Structure formats: structure tokens, C-alpha cells
Amino acid sequence: MLPLSLLRASTDHPMLVELKNGDTYNGTLLNCDNYMNINLTKVILTSHDGETFYELDSCYIRGNTIKYLRVDPQVIDKVVDESHSSYRGGRGGRGGRGRGGYRGRGG
């Protein structure tokens, strides 16, 4: 399971985001991009000391400031099920032995 596939599957689900500075955001994931930048709606922001709370309609969080994400366990189960159902096995491609097939350099 890839982190971005888990994050994309979490769209419209509640999540907790902790930043490197210690602030935490609790809200519903609206969308995300390949850099793990995320948009949250219905957000409650808790300061790093835990004494100050803010209620926000929406917010944007830059991906490189995120320390960790906590997502709904049901979303994790859904992503695991999808990844097992799409597994095909094998190497894929045409055999993968480089440019000459099974024969050596001499032709």
C-alpha cells in the first residue's frame, strides 16, 4: 500500500494531522496532491502547547510540514482490500532480460 493511495482513499473522511511544529489539525480531507499538500474542511486546530483551540471552515497544509497523519481504520481496510484484488503477479513487461533477449552479445 502506497501512502498517497491511502491518502487519496481518505478523501471525505475525518483525519488528524500533526505538524512538525506540534500543532494538530482535526478535520475532513477535501483533497490532496502528489506532494502530500492537503486541504481540510471543518477543522479544529490545537496549538502545540494544547491550550489554544481554533475552529476553521477550511485550511491548506503544505506536505513538507506534516509529521504524521492519522486516518480512519475503515479507510485502511478498504485500501488493503483494493490492493490485493488488483495484484496480477509475475514481472510484467516482456521478460525483462535487457536488450538482446535470452542470447548473449554475439547474436
PDB file of C-alpha atoms in Angstrom:
ATOM      1  CA  MET A   1       0.000   0.000   0.000  1.00  0.00           C
ATOM      2  CA  LEU A   2       1.420   3.364  -1.006  1.00  0.00           C
ATOM      3  CA  PRO A   3       0.997   6.419   1.262  1.00  0.00           C
ATOM      4  CA  LEU A   4      -0.559   8.560  -1.469  1.00  0.00           C
ATOM      5  CA  SER A   5      -3.095   5.892  -2.368  1.00  0.00           C
ATOM      6  CA  LEU A   6      -4.076   5.724   1.302  1.00  0.00           C
ATOM      7  CA  LEU A   7      -4.336   9.494   1.458  1.00  0.00           C
ATOM      8  CA  ARG A   8      -6.468   9.671  -1.684  1.00  0.00           C
ATOM      9  CA  ALA A   9      -8.749   6.942  -0.333  1.00  0.00           C
ATOM     10  CA  SER A  10      -9.225   9.077   2.796  1.00  0.00           C
ATOM     11  CA  THR A  11     -10.980  11.834   0.847  1.00  0.00           C
ATOM     12  CA  ASP A  12     -14.215  12.896   2.610  1.00  0.00           C
ATOM     13  CA  HIS A  13     -13.175  11.062   5.793  1.00  0.00           C
ATOM     14  CA  PRO A  14     -12.058  12.564   9.106  1.00  0.00           C
ATOM     15  CA  MET A  15      -8.344  12.657   9.865  1.00  0.00           C
ATOM     16  CA  LEU A  16      -5.842  14.067  12.316  1.00  0.00           C
ATOM     17  CA  VAL A  17      -2.723  15.851  11.049  1.00  0.00           C
ATOM     18  CA  GLU A  18       0.194  16.716  13.317  1.00  0.00           C
ATOM     19  CA  LEU A  19       2.753  19.183  12.039  1.00  0.00           C
ATOM     20  CA  LYS A  20       6.461  19.268  12.774  1.00  0.00           C
ATOM     21  CA  ASN A  21       5.918  22.323  14.995  1.00  0.00           C
ATOM     22  CA  GLY A  22       3.474  20.364  17.197  1.00  0.00           C
ATOM     23  CA  ASP A  23       0.174  21.900  16.043  1.00  0.00           C
ATOM     24  CA  THR A  24      -2.619  19.415  15.316  1.00  0.00           C
ATOM     25  CA  TYR A  25      -5.461  19.717  12.826  1.00  0.00           C
ATOM     26  CA  ASN A  26      -8.619  17.609  13.087  1.00  0.00           C
ATOM     27  CA  GLY A  27     -10.857  17.809  10.041  1.00  0.00           C
ATOM     28  CA  THR A  28     -12.261  16.174   6.949  1.00  0.00           C
ATOM     29  CA  LEU A  29      -9.935  15.643   4.000  1.00  0.00           C
ATOM     30  CA  LEU A  30     -11.142  17.543   0.960  1.00  0.00           C
ATOM     31  CA  ASN A  31      -8.296  16.687  -1.445  1.00  0.00           C
ATOM     32  CA  CYS A  32      -4.547  16.138  -1.753  1.00  0.00           C
ATOM     33  CA  ASP A  33      -1.837  16.272  -4.408  1.00  0.00           C
ATOM     34  CA  ASN A  34       1.352  14.342  -5.245  1.00  0.00           C
ATOM     35  CA  TYR A  35       3.398  16.442  -2.804  1.00  0.00           C
ATOM     36  CA  MET A  36       1.044  15.466   0.042  1.00  0.00           C
ATOM     37  CA  ASN A  37      -0.306  19.014   0.270  1.00  0.00           C
ATOM     38  CA  ILE A  38      -3.792  18.657   1.708  1.00  0.00           C
ATOM     39  CA  ASN A  39      -6.994  20.662   2.077  1.00  0.00           C
ATOM     40  CA  LEU A  40      -9.139  20.066   5.159  1.00  0.00           C
ATOM     41  CA  THR A  41     -12.654  21.268   5.937  1.00  0.00           C
ATOM     42  CA  LYS A  42     -14.452  21.664   9.292  1.00  0.00           C
ATOM     43  CA  VAL A  43     -11.118  21.950  11.080  1.00  0.00           C
ATOM     44  CA  ILE A  44     -10.247  22.244  14.746  1.00  0.00           C
ATOM     45  CA  LEU A  45      -6.686  23.493  15.199  1.00  0.00           C
ATOM     46  CA  THR A  46      -4.950  22.784  18.505  1.00  0.00           C
ATOM     47  CA  SER A  47      -1.764  24.688  19.295  1.00  0.00           C
ATOM     48  CA  HIS A  48       1.445  22.846  20.133  1.00  0.00           C
ATOM     49  CA  ASP A  49       1.027  23.565  23.867  1.00  0.00           C
ATOM     50  CA  GLY A  50      -2.546  22.189  23.833  1.00  0.00           C
ATOM     51  CA  GLU A  51      -4.040  25.292  25.430  1.00  0.00           C
ATOM     52  CA  THR A  52      -5.388  27.166  22.402  1.00  0.00           C
ATOM     53  CA  PHE A  53      -8.098  25.913  20.046  1.00  0.00           C
ATOM     54  CA  TYR A  54      -9.323  27.445  16.800  1.00  0.00           C
ATOM     55  CA  GLU A  55     -12.260  26.439  14.629  1.00  0.00           C
ATOM     56  CA  LEU A  56     -11.694  26.896  10.889  1.00  0.00           C
ATOM     57  CA  ASP A  57     -14.010  26.358   7.933  1.00  0.00           C
ATOM     58  CA  SER A  58     -11.120  25.101   5.799  1.00  0.00           C
ATOM     59  CA  CYS A  59      -7.332  25.117   5.672  1.00  0.00           C
ATOM     60  CA  TYR A  60      -4.432  24.225   3.403  1.00  0.00           C
ATOM     61  CA  ILE A  61      -1.449  22.306   4.811  1.00  0.00           C
ATOM     62  CA  ARG A  62       1.814  22.047   2.938  1.00  0.00           C
ATOM     63  CA  GLY A  63       3.021  18.444   2.727  1.00  0.00           C
ATOM     64  CA  ASN A  64       6.588  19.031   3.896  1.00  0.00           C
ATOM     65  CA  THR A  65       5.365  20.392   7.247  1.00  0.00           C
ATOM     66  CA  ILE A  66       3.441  17.204   8.140  1.00  0.00           C
ATOM     67  CA  LYS A  67       4.869  14.986  10.857  1.00  0.00           C
ATOM     68  CA  TYR A  68       2.190  12.294  10.730  1.00  0.00           C
ATOM     69  CA  LEU A  69      -1.396  11.597   9.675  1.00  0.00           C
ATOM     70  CA  ARG A  70      -3.991   9.516  11.449  1.00  0.00           C
ATOM     71  CA  VAL A  71      -6.759   8.204   9.210  1.00  0.00           C
ATOM     72  CA  ASP A  72      -9.930   6.241   9.835  1.00  0.00           C
ATOM     73  CA  PRO A  73      -9.184   2.480  10.224  1.00  0.00           C
ATOM     74  CA  GLN A  74     -12.032   1.642   7.832  1.00  0.00           C
ATOM     75  CA  VAL A  75     -10.184   3.523   5.087  1.00  0.00           C
ATOM     76  CA  ILE A  76      -7.051   1.446   5.706  1.00  0.00           C
ATOM     77  CA  ASP A  77      -9.064  -1.774   5.373  1.00  0.00           C
ATOM     78  CA  LYS A  78     -10.603  -0.525   2.132  1.00  0.00           C
ATOM     79  CA  VAL A  79      -7.210   0.313   0.592  1.00  0.00           C
ATOM     80  CA  VAL A  80      -5.716  -3.058   1.613  1.00  0.00           C
ATOM     81  CA  ASP A  81      -8.633  -4.912   0.012  1.00  0.00           C
ATOM     82  CA  GLU A  82      -8.266  -2.945  -3.236  1.00  0.00           C
ATOM     83  CA  SER A  83      -4.513  -3.537  -3.442  1.00  0.00           C
ATOM     84  CA  HIS A  84      -4.916  -7.319  -3.056  1.00  0.00           C
ATOM     85  CA  SER A  85      -7.651  -7.504  -5.672  1.00  0.00           C
ATOM     86  CA  SER A  86      -5.532  -5.667  -8.264  1.00  0.00           C
ATOM     87  CA  TYR A  87      -2.415  -7.844  -7.839  1.00  0.00           C
ATOM     88  CA  ARG A  88      -1.568  -9.687 -11.041  1.00  0.00           C
ATOM     89  CA  GLY A  89       1.639 -11.435 -10.130  1.00  0.00           C
ATOM     90  CA  GLY A  90       4.621 -12.001 -12.359  1.00  0.00           C
ATOM     91  CA  ARG A  91       7.141  -9.496 -13.539  1.00  0.00           C
ATOM     92  CA  GLY A  92       5.087  -7.690 -16.116  1.00  0.00           C
ATOM     93  CA  GLY A  93       6.535  -6.413 -19.340  1.00  0.00           C
ATOM     94  CA  ARG A  94       8.190  -8.723 -21.880  1.00  0.00           C
ATOM     95  CA  GLY A  95      10.526 -10.779 -19.751  1.00  0.00           C
ATOM     96  CA  GLY A  96      12.874  -8.093 -18.545  1.00  0.00           C
ATOM     97  CA  ARG A  97      16.277  -9.522 -19.548  1.00  0.00           C
ATOM     98  CA  GLY A  98      17.579  -6.380 -21.212  1.00  0.00           C
ATOM     99  CA  ARG A  99      18.216  -5.697 -24.886  1.00  0.00           C
ATOM    100  CA  GLY A 100      19.145  -8.969 -26.530  1.00  0.00           C
ATOM    101  CA  GLY A 101      16.618 -11.414 -25.357  1.00  0.00           C
ATOM    102  CA  TYR A 102      17.952 -14.646 -23.927  1.00  0.00           C
ATOM    103  CA  ARG A 103      21.064 -14.758 -26.106  1.00  0.00           C
ATOM    104  CA  GLY A 104      24.425 -13.231 -25.337  1.00  0.00           C
ATOM    105  CA  ARG A 105      26.252 -10.411 -27.056  1.00  0.00           C
ATOM    106  CA  GLY A 106      27.294 -12.456 -30.059  1.00  0.00           C
ATOM    107  CA  GLY A 107      23.925 -12.593 -31.715  1.00  0.00           C
TER     108      GLY A 107
END
